């Protein structure tokens, strides 16, 4: 039997290795995949390549002998991809799920350490900082456990532990110490960088399963920057009177809550993707024949 491209199916050394029934029996889908040559013939109304006027200079025809090898490489690549997903799925499903449960206490700690809240409730800052430290230690552990998935998780974990130790040190400093400002600002910058690395690493890990969710993780970083901008606005609003402070405070609260909710949604969806993922059945690949 002759294929659409003109090759003899009986003499093809790849037929058994790739479990190919022939492009005519498979309606132009040999190896359970699309064939560019068969699709081209269908579009132009030809049953086979030899009736086409442009067959002599056709680049697809010239590369037809390499199609089976390309299919084998594609299968090997797919198999490697799914083996990797099978390795990391238990880790992502477990530790991202635990990070999900840290979001609420971490955001609560951030609210308690705001100057506006601390002025109204003097003990709130101490409680918030202590809670922030405990959550930071837990988050560091969870991110470190994800290091076998992607090395960038280690960077996020190191940033988190550094910020946590700075917060611990700041607890011991007297109020009004110059070191609070000297260490506080770098800690904030380092914390934002750690979040940037974490979000983009989540995106990279989940992209093979859900490209839309990966894009959401990358956009979440912009929302975090917007939240930082609202905090700066809150500080400057103190110069404009009580009304401006109230409006700025409401903006900070709204953005903080929205950011926390979206982060929880993305963490939950990411953990769910990996916890429910099962490897698809792939066709077995065999060693390439000696041709």
Short mmCIF file of C-alpha atoms in Angstrom, two decimals:
data_model
loop_
_atom_site.label_atom_id
_atom_site.label_comp_id
_atom_site.label_asym_id
_atom_site.label_seq_id
_atom_site.Cartn_x
_atom_site.Cartn_y
_atom_site.Cartn_z
CA UNK A 1 0.00 0.00 0.00
CA UNK A 2 1.25 3.44 -0.91
CA UNK A 3 0.82 6.43 1.36
CA UNK A 4 -0.39 9.87 0.34
CA UNK A 5 3.19 11.11 0.12
CA UNK A 6 4.18 8.23 -2.17
CA UNK A 7 6.11 6.13 0.36
CA UNK A 8 5.39 2.41 0.52
CA UNK A 9 3.79 1.48 3.84
CA UNK A 10 4.94 -2.17 3.55
CA UNK A 11 8.61 -1.21 3.27
CA UNK A 12 8.50 1.54 5.92
CA UNK A 13 10.76 0.65 8.83
CA UNK A 14 8.82 2.89 11.21
CA UNK A 15 5.39 1.26 10.82
CA UNK A 16 5.69 -1.26 13.66
CA UNK A 17 7.76 0.98 15.93
CA UNK A 18 5.18 3.79 15.83
CA UNK A 19 2.12 1.53 15.50
CA UNK A 20 1.15 3.28 12.26
CA UNK A 21 -1.79 1.90 10.27
CA UNK A 22 -0.96 4.07 7.27
CA UNK A 23 -2.18 7.54 6.41
CA UNK A 24 -5.01 6.31 4.18
CA UNK A 25 -6.53 4.10 6.89
CA UNK A 26 -5.98 6.79 9.50
CA UNK A 27 -7.45 9.55 7.30
CA UNK A 28 -4.15 11.37 7.12
CA UNK A 29 -3.37 10.99 10.84
CA UNK A 30 -0.52 8.50 11.03
CA UNK A 31 0.96 7.78 14.48
CA UNK A 32 -2.30 9.22 15.96
CA UNK A 33 -1.11 12.71 15.02
CA UNK A 34 -1.75 15.17 12.18
CA UNK A 35 0.24 14.87 8.96
CA UNK A 36 1.06 18.12 7.18
CA UNK A 37 1.37 16.40 3.80
CA UNK A 38 -2.07 14.76 4.08
CA UNK A 39 -3.65 18.02 5.24
CA UNK A 40 -2.07 19.85 2.28
CA UNK A 41 -3.48 17.29 -0.17
CA UNK A 42 -6.96 17.58 1.31
CA UNK A 43 -6.87 21.39 1.11
CA UNK A 44 -5.85 21.29 -2.57
CA UNK A 45 -8.23 18.47 -3.52
CA UNK A 46 -5.58 15.85 -4.29
CA UNK A 47 -5.69 12.19 -3.27
CA UNK A 48 -1.90 11.96 -3.30
CA UNK A 49 1.10 14.22 -3.80
CA UNK A 50 2.03 12.97 -7.28
CA UNK A 51 -1.03 14.67 -8.82
CA UNK A 52 0.04 18.06 -7.47
CA UNK A 53 1.72 20.49 -9.88
CA UNK A 54 4.18 21.68 -7.23
CA UNK A 55 5.29 18.25 -5.97
CA UNK A 56 8.83 18.55 -7.39
CA UNK A 57 9.66 21.64 -5.34
CA UNK A 58 7.50 20.91 -2.31
CA UNK A 59 9.42 21.34 0.99
CA UNK A 60 7.06 18.94 2.77
CA UNK A 61 7.82 16.24 0.21
CA UNK A 62 11.53 16.85 0.58
CA UNK A 63 11.31 16.31 4.35
CA UNK A 64 8.89 13.37 4.35
CA UNK A 65 11.54 10.84 5.43
CA UNK A 66 12.12 12.79 8.62
CA UNK A 67 8.45 12.85 9.71
CA UNK A 68 8.51 9.51 11.59
CA UNK A 69 11.68 10.51 13.47
CA UNK A 70 10.10 13.84 14.41
CA UNK A 71 7.06 11.99 15.73
CA UNK A 72 9.27 9.74 17.82
CA UNK A 73 11.05 12.78 19.25
CA UNK A 74 7.69 14.41 19.98
CA UNK A 75 6.54 11.32 21.86
CA UNK A 76 9.76 11.17 23.86
CA UNK A 77 9.40 14.86 24.70
CA UNK A 78 5.78 14.39 25.78
CA UNK A 79 6.71 11.36 27.87
CA UNK A 80 9.52 13.29 29.60
CA UNK A 81 7.16 16.18 30.28
CA UNK A 82 4.57 13.93 31.91
CA UNK A 83 7.20 12.04 33.91
CA UNK A 84 8.36 15.37 35.30
CA UNK A 85 4.80 16.41 36.12
CA UNK A 86 4.26 13.08 37.88
CA UNK A 87 7.33 13.80 40.05
CA UNK A 88 6.39 17.33 41.07
CA UNK A 89 2.60 16.97 41.33
CA UNK A 90 2.63 15.51 44.90
CA UNK A 91 4.99 18.25 46.10
CA UNK A 92 3.02 21.09 44.52
CA UNK A 93 -0.30 19.66 45.64
CA UNK A 94 0.85 19.39 49.26
CA UNK A 95 3.00 22.45 49.94
CA UNK A 96 1.10 24.99 47.83
CA UNK A 97 -2.04 23.86 49.65
CA UNK A 98 -0.35 24.61 52.99
CA UNK A 99 0.81 28.03 51.76
CA UNK A 100 -2.85 28.67 50.88
CA UNK A 101 -3.77 28.36 54.58
CA UNK A 102 -1.12 30.92 55.56
CA UNK A 103 -2.54 33.79 53.51
CA UNK A 104 -5.24 34.93 55.96
CA UNK A 105 -2.97 35.09 59.06
CA UNK A 106 -0.20 36.75 57.01
CA UNK A 107 -2.52 39.46 55.71
CA UNK A 108 -3.99 39.92 59.19
CA UNK A 109 -0.47 40.42 60.53
CA UNK A 110 0.17 43.08 57.85
CA UNK A 111 -2.97 44.98 58.87
CA UNK A 112 -2.11 44.84 62.57
CA UNK A 113 1.32 46.37 61.94
CA UNK A 114 -0.07 49.41 60.09
CA UNK A 115 0.60 52.68 61.94
CA UNK A 116 -3.08 53.65 61.83
CA UNK A 117 -4.09 50.41 63.56
CA UNK A 118 -1.18 50.56 66.01
CA UNK A 119 -2.21 54.05 67.14
CA UNK A 120 -5.73 52.91 67.85
CA UNK A 121 -4.65 49.64 69.50
CA UNK A 122 -1.11 49.89 70.96
CA UNK A 123 -0.72 46.13 71.41
CA UNK A 124 -1.74 45.38 67.83
CA UNK A 125 1.71 46.01 66.37
CA UNK A 126 3.40 43.56 68.73
CA UNK A 127 0.79 40.89 68.08
CA UNK A 128 0.94 41.51 64.34
CA UNK A 129 4.73 41.33 64.22
CA UNK A 130 4.79 38.10 66.25
CA UNK A 131 2.16 36.59 63.96
CA UNK A 132 4.12 37.79 60.93
CA UNK A 133 7.26 36.07 62.23
CA UNK A 134 5.48 32.77 62.86
CA UNK A 135 3.83 32.80 59.45
CA UNK A 136 7.13 33.79 57.84
CA UNK A 137 8.91 30.80 59.35
CA UNK A 138 6.16 28.46 58.19
CA UNK A 139 6.13 29.97 54.69
CA UNK A 140 9.93 29.64 54.48
CA UNK A 141 9.67 25.93 55.28
CA UNK A 142 6.90 25.34 52.73
CA UNK A 143 8.74 27.21 49.95
CA UNK A 144 11.96 25.36 50.73
CA UNK A 145 10.12 22.05 50.39
CA UNK A 146 9.26 23.11 46.83
CA UNK A 147 12.91 23.52 45.84
CA UNK A 148 13.00 20.12 44.01
CA UNK A 149 10.27 21.48 41.71
CA UNK A 150 12.12 24.66 40.68
CA UNK A 151 15.30 26.18 42.13
CA UNK A 152 13.69 29.62 42.20
CA UNK A 153 11.59 28.48 45.18
CA UNK A 154 14.83 28.45 47.18
CA UNK A 155 15.36 32.14 46.37
CA UNK A 156 11.84 32.94 47.53
CA UNK A 157 12.42 30.96 50.73
CA UNK A 158 15.71 32.75 51.46
CA UNK A 159 14.05 36.14 50.98
CA UNK A 160 11.25 35.10 53.31
CA UNK A 161 13.59 33.91 56.08
CA UNK A 162 15.71 37.07 55.79
CA UNK A 163 12.64 39.28 56.18
CA UNK A 164 11.47 37.16 59.11
CA UNK A 165 14.77 37.52 60.98
CA UNK A 166 14.77 41.27 60.37
CA UNK A 167 11.27 41.49 61.85
CA UNK A 168 12.46 39.50 64.87
CA UNK A 169 15.35 41.90 65.35
CA UNK A 170 13.07 44.91 65.00
CA UNK A 171 10.89 43.58 67.82
CA UNK A 172 13.84 43.96 70.22
CA UNK A 173 14.64 47.55 69.21
CA UNK A 174 13.34 50.49 71.27
CA UNK A 175 10.62 52.59 69.66
CA UNK A 176 12.03 55.47 67.63
CA UNK A 177 15.40 53.81 67.01
CA UNK A 178 17.10 54.82 63.75
CA UNK A 179 17.74 51.14 63.02
CA UNK A 180 14.00 50.59 62.58
CA UNK A 181 14.01 52.78 59.48
CA UNK A 182 17.46 51.62 58.39
CA UNK A 183 16.49 47.94 58.41
CA UNK A 184 12.76 48.28 57.79
CA UNK A 185 12.97 49.73 54.27
CA UNK A 186 15.41 47.06 52.92
CA UNK A 187 13.21 44.38 54.52
CA UNK A 188 10.16 45.72 52.67
CA UNK A 189 12.06 45.75 49.36
CA UNK A 190 13.38 42.23 49.96
CA UNK A 191 9.90 41.04 50.87
CA UNK A 192 8.46 42.39 47.62
CA UNK A 193 11.26 40.78 45.63
CA UNK A 194 10.59 37.46 47.38
CA UNK A 195 6.91 37.71 46.45
CA UNK A 196 7.87 38.51 42.85
CA UNK A 197 10.04 35.39 42.65
CA UNK A 198 7.39 33.24 44.34
CA UNK A 199 4.56 34.35 42.03
CA UNK A 200 6.57 33.92 38.84
CA UNK A 201 7.83 30.51 40.01
CA UNK A 202 4.25 29.39 40.69
CA UNK A 203 3.43 30.57 37.17
CA UNK A 204 6.31 28.61 35.66
CA UNK A 205 5.37 25.45 37.56
CA UNK A 206 1.67 25.50 36.67
CA UNK A 207 1.99 26.68 33.06
CA UNK A 208 2.10 23.16 31.54
CA UNK A 209 -1.29 22.47 33.15
CA UNK A 210 -3.06 25.83 32.99
CA UNK A 211 -1.60 28.72 30.96
CA UNK A 212 -4.40 31.05 32.09
CA UNK A 213 -3.63 30.44 35.75
CA UNK A 214 0.06 31.06 35.06
CA UNK A 215 -0.83 34.42 33.50
CA UNK A 216 -2.91 35.22 36.59
CA UNK A 217 0.07 34.61 38.85
CA UNK A 218 2.16 37.04 36.83
CA UNK A 219 -0.56 39.70 36.99
CA UNK A 220 -0.86 39.27 40.76
CA UNK A 221 2.57 40.88 41.11
CA UNK A 222 1.16 44.08 39.59
CA UNK A 223 -1.66 44.04 42.12
CA UNK A 224 0.92 43.75 44.89
CA UNK A 225 2.70 46.84 43.54
CA UNK A 226 -0.63 48.67 43.50
CA UNK A 227 -1.11 47.76 47.15
CA UNK A 228 2.32 49.20 47.94
CA UNK A 229 1.36 52.40 46.14
CA UNK A 230 -1.78 52.68 48.26
CA UNK A 231 0.34 52.45 51.42
CA UNK A 232 2.49 55.33 50.20
CA UNK A 233 -0.69 57.28 49.49
CA UNK A 234 -1.86 56.59 53.03
CA UNK A 235 1.32 58.07 54.46
CA UNK A 236 1.02 61.26 52.41
CA UNK A 237 -2.70 61.55 53.20
CA UNK A 238 -1.82 62.24 56.83
CA UNK A 239 -0.69 65.69 55.70
CA UNK A 240 -4.07 66.43 54.13
CA UNK A 241 -6.37 65.92 57.07
CA UNK A 242 -8.60 63.24 58.64
CA UNK A 243 -10.87 62.89 55.60
CA UNK A 244 -7.99 62.03 53.29
CA UNK A 245 -6.65 59.56 55.84
CA UNK A 246 -10.00 57.77 56.00
CA UNK A 247 -10.28 57.54 52.20
CA UNK A 248 -6.71 56.36 51.82
CA UNK A 249 -7.19 53.87 54.63
CA UNK A 250 -10.28 52.45 52.93
CA UNK A 251 -8.33 52.15 49.67
CA UNK A 252 -5.52 50.28 51.43
CA UNK A 253 -8.00 47.98 53.15
CA UNK A 254 -9.88 47.26 49.93
CA UNK A 255 -6.74 46.52 47.92
CA UNK A 256 -5.31 44.40 50.72
CA UNK A 257 -8.44 42.29 50.98
CA UNK A 258 -8.74 41.94 47.19
CA UNK A 259 -5.07 40.97 46.88
CA UNK A 260 -5.40 38.40 49.68
CA UNK A 261 -8.52 36.89 48.11
CA UNK A 262 -6.92 36.65 44.66
CA UNK A 263 -3.77 35.13 46.10
CA UNK A 264 -5.84 32.53 47.95
CA UNK A 265 -7.80 31.78 44.77
CA UNK A 266 -4.61 31.26 42.75
CA UNK A 267 -3.00 29.13 45.46
CA UNK A 268 -6.13 27.01 45.75
CA UNK A 269 -6.40 26.56 41.98
CA UNK A 270 -2.69 25.74 41.66
CA UNK A 271 -2.83 23.12 44.41
CA UNK A 272 -6.03 21.70 42.91
CA UNK A 273 -4.44 21.42 39.45
CA UNK A 274 -1.62 19.28 40.77
CA UNK A 275 -3.68 17.27 43.26
CA UNK A 276 -6.17 16.24 40.57
CA UNK A 277 -3.70 15.79 37.72
CA UNK A 278 -3.30 12.28 36.31
CA UNK A 279 -0.86 11.39 33.51
CA UNK A 280 -2.54 10.70 30.16
CA UNK A 281 -2.03 7.45 28.31
CA UNK A 282 0.78 7.87 25.81
CA UNK A 283 1.68 5.62 22.89
CA UNK A 284 4.72 3.53 23.60
CA UNK A 285 7.84 4.58 21.73
CA UNK A 286 10.40 2.11 20.47
CA UNK A 287 14.02 2.53 19.52
CA UNK A 288 14.42 4.02 16.05
CA UNK A 289 15.08 1.48 13.33
CA UNK A 290 18.35 1.32 11.48
CA UNK A 291 17.57 2.90 8.13
#
